[in-house]
mmCIF file with all atom_site columns, C-alpha atoms in Angstrom:
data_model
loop_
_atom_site.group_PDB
_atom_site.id
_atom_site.type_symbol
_atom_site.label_atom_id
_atom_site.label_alt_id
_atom_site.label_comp_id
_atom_site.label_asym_id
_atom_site.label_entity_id
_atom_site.label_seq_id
_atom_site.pdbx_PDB_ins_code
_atom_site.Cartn_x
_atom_site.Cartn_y
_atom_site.Cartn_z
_atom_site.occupancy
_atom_site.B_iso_or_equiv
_atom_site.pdbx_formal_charge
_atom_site.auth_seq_id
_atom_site.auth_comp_id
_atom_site.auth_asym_id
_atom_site.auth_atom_id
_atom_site.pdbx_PDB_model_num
ATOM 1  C CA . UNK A 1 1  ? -9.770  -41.961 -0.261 1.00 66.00 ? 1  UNK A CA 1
ATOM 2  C CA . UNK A 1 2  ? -12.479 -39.749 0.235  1.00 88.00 ? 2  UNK A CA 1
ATOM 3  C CA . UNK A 1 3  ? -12.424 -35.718 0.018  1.00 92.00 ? 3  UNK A CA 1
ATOM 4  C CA . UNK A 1 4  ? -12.435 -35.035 3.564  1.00 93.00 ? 4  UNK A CA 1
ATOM 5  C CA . UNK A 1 5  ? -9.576  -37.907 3.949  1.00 94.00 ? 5  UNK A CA 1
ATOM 6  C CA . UNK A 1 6  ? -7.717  -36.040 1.537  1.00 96.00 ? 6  UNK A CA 1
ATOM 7  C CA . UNK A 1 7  ? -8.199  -32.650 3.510  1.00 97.00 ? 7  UNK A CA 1
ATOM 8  C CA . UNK A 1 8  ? -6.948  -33.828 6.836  1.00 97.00 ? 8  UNK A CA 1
ATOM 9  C CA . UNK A 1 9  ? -3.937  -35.374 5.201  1.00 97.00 ? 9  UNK A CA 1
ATOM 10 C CA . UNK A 1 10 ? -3.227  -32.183 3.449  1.00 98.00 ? 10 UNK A CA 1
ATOM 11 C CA . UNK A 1 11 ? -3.421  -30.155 6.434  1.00 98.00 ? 11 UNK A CA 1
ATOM 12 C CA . UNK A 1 12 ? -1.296  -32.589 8.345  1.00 98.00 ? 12 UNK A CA 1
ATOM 13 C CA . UNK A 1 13 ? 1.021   -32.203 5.515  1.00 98.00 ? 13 UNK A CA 1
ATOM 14 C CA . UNK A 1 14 ? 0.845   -28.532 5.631  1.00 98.00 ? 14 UNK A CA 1
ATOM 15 C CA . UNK A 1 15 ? 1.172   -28.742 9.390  1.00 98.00 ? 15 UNK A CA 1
ATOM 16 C CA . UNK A 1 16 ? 4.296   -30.607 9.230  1.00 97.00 ? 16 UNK A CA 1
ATOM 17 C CA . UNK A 1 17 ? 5.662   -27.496 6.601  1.00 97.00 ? 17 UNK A CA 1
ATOM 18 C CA . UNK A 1 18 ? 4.443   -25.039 8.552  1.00 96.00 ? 18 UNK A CA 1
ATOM 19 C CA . UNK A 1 19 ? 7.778   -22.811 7.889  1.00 96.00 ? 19 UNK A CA 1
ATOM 20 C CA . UNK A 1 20 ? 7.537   -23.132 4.275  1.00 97.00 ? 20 UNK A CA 1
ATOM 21 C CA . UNK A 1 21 ? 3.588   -21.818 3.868  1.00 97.00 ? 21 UNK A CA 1
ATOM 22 C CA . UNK A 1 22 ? 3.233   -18.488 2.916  1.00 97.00 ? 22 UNK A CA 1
ATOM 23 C CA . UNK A 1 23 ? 0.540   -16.363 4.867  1.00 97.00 ? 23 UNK A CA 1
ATOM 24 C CA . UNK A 1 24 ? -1.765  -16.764 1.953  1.00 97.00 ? 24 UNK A CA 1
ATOM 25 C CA . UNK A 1 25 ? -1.582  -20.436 2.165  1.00 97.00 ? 25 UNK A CA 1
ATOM 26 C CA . UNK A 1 26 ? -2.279  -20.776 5.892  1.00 97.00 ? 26 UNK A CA 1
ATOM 27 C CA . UNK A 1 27 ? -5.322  -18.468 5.099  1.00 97.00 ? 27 UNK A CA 1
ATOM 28 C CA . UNK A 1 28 ? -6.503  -20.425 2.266  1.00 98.00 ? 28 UNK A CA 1
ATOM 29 C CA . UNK A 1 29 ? -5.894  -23.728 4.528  1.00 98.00 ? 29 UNK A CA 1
ATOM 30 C CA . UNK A 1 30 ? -7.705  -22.347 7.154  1.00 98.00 ? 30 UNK A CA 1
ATOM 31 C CA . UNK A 1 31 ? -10.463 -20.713 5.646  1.00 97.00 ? 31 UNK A CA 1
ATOM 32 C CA . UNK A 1 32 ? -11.713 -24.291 3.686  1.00 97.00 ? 32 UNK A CA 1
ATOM 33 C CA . UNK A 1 33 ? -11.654 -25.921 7.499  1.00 97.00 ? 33 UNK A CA 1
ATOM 34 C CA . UNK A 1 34 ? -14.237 -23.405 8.727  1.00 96.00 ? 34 UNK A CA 1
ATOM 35 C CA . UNK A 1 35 ? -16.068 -23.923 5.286  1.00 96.00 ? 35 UNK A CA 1
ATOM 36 C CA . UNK A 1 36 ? -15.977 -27.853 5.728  1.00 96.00 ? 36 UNK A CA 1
ATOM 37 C CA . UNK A 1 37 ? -16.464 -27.858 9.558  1.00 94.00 ? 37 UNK A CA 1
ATOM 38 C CA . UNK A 1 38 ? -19.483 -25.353 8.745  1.00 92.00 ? 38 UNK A CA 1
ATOM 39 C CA . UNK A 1 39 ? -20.403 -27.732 6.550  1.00 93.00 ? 39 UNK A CA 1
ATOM 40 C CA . UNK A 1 40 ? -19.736 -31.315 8.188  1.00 93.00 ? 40 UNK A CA 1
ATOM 41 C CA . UNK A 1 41 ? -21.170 -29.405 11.638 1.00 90.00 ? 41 UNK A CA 1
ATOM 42 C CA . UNK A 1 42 ? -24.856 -29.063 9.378  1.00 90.00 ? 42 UNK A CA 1
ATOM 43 C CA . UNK A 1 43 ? -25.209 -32.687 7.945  1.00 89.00 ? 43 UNK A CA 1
ATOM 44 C CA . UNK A 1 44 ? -23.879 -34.060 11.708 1.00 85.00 ? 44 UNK A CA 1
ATOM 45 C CA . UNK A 1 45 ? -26.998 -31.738 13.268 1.00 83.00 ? 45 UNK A CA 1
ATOM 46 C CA . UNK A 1 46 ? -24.424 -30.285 15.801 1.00 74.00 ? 46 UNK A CA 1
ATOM 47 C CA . UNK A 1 47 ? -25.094 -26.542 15.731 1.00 68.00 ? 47 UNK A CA 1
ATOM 48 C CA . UNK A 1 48 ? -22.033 -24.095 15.912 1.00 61.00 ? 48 UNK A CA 1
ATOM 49 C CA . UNK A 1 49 ? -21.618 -21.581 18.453 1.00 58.00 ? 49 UNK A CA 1
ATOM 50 C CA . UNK A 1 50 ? -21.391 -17.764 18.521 1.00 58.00 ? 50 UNK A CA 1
ATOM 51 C CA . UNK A 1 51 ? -19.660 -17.722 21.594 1.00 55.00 ? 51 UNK A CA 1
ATOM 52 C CA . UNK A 1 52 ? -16.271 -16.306 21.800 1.00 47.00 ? 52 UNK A CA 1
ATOM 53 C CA . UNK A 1 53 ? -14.630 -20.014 22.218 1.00 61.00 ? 53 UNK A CA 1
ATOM 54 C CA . UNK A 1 54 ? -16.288 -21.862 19.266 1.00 79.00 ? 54 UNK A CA 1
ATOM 55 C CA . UNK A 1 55 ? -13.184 -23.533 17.266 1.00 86.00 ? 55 UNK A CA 1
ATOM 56 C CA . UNK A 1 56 ? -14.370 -21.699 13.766 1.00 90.00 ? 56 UNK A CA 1
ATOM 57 C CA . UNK A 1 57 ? -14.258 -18.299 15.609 1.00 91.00 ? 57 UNK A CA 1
ATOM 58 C CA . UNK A 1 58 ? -10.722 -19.541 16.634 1.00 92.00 ? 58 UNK A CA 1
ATOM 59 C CA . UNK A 1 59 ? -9.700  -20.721 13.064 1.00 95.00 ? 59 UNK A CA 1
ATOM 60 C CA . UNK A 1 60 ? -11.225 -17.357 11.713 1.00 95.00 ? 60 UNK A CA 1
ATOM 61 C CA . UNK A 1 61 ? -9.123  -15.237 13.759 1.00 95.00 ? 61 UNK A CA 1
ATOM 62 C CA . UNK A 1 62 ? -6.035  -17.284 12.866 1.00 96.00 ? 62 UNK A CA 1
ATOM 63 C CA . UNK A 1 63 ? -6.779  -16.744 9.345  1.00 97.00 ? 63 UNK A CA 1
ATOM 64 C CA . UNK A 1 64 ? -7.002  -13.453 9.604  1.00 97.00 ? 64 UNK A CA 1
ATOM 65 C CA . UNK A 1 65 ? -3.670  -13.357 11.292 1.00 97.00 ? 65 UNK A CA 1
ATOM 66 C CA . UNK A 1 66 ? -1.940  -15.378 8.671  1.00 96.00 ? 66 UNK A CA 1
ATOM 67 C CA . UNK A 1 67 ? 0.774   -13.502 8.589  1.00 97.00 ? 67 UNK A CA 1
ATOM 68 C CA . UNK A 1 68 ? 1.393   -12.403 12.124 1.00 97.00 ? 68 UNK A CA 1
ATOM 69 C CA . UNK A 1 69 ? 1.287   -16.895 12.998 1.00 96.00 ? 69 UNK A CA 1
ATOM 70 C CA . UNK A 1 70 ? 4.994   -18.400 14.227 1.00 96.00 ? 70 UNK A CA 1
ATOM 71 C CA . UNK A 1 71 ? 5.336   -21.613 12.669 1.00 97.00 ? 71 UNK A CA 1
ATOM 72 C CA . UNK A 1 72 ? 4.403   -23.284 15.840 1.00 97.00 ? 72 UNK A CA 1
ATOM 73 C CA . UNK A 1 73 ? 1.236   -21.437 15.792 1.00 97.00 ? 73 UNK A CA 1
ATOM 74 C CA . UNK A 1 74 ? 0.667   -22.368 12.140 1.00 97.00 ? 74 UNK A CA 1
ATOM 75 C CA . UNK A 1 75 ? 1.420   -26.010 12.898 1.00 97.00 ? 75 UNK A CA 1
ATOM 76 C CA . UNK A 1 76 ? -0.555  -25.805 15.901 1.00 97.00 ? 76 UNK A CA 1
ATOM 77 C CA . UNK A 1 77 ? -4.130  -24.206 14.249 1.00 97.00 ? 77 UNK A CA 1
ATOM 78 C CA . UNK A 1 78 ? -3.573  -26.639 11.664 1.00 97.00 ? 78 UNK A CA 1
ATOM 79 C CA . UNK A 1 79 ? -3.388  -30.127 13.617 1.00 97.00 ? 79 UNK A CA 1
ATOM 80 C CA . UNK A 1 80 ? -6.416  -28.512 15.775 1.00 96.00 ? 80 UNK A CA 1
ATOM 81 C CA . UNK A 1 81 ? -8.611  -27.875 12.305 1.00 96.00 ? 81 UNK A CA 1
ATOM 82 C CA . UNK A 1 82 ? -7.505  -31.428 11.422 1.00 97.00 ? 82 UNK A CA 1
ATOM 83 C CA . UNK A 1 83 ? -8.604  -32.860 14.758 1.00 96.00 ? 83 UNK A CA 1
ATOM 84 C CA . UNK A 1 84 ? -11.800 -31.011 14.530 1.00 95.00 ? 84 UNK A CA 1
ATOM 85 C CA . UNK A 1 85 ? -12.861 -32.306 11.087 1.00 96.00 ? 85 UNK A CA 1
ATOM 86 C CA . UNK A 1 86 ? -11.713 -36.039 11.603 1.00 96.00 ? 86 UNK A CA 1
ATOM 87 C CA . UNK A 1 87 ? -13.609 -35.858 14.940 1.00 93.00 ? 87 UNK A CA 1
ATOM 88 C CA . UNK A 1 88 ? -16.478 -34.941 12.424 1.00 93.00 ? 88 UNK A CA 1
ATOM 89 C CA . UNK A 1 89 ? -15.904 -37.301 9.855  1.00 94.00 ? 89 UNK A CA 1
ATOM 90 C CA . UNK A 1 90 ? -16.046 -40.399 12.338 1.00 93.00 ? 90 UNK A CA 1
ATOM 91 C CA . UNK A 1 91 ? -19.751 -39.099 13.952 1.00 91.00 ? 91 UNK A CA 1
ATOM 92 C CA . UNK A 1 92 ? -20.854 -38.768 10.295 1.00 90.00 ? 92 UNK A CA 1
ATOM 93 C CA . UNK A 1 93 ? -19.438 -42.291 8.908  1.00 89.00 ? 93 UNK A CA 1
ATOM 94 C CA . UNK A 1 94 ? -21.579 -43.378 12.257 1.00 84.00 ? 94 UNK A CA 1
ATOM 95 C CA . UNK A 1 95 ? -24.729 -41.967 11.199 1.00 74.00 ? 95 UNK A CA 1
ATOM 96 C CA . UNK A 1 96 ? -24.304 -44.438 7.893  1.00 67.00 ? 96 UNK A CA 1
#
């Protein structure tokens, strides 16, 4: 299993505990997704936005909020960082 493999399923993990994270997990969860998405976005090519609506500004602010975040938001920010980095994972295993 690769290291990003291993990420996703963590955060899944995490996603499906969101009510047992403390606010310093979440953070810490969410602040390696914008680091690896950062990171995946630069060896994919696709450049990031500094709009208001780019998914690491979104995943910033939630980590920021860490401890203001219902479960349900927890779980929801999560599954969405998840999404974002398998999506990433899959167009680079394509460049291979």
């Amino acid at each position: 299993m690769s290291l990003t493999t291993a990420f996703i399923a963590e955060l899944i993990r995490a996603a499906n505990e969101a009510d047992r994270l403390s606010p310093f997990e979440i953070s810490r969860l969410l602040d390696r997704s914008v680091d690896t998405i950062r990171d995946m976005r630069r060896q994919t090519g696709i450049a990031g936005s500094h709009r208001a609506r780019d998914v690491v500004i979104d995943v910033q602010v939630a980590s920021a909020r860490a401890r203001d975040l219902s479960p349900a938001e927890t779980r929801d920010v999560l599954l969405h960082a998840a999404d974002i980095i398998r999506t990433l994972k899959i167009l680079l295993d394509g460049k291979e």
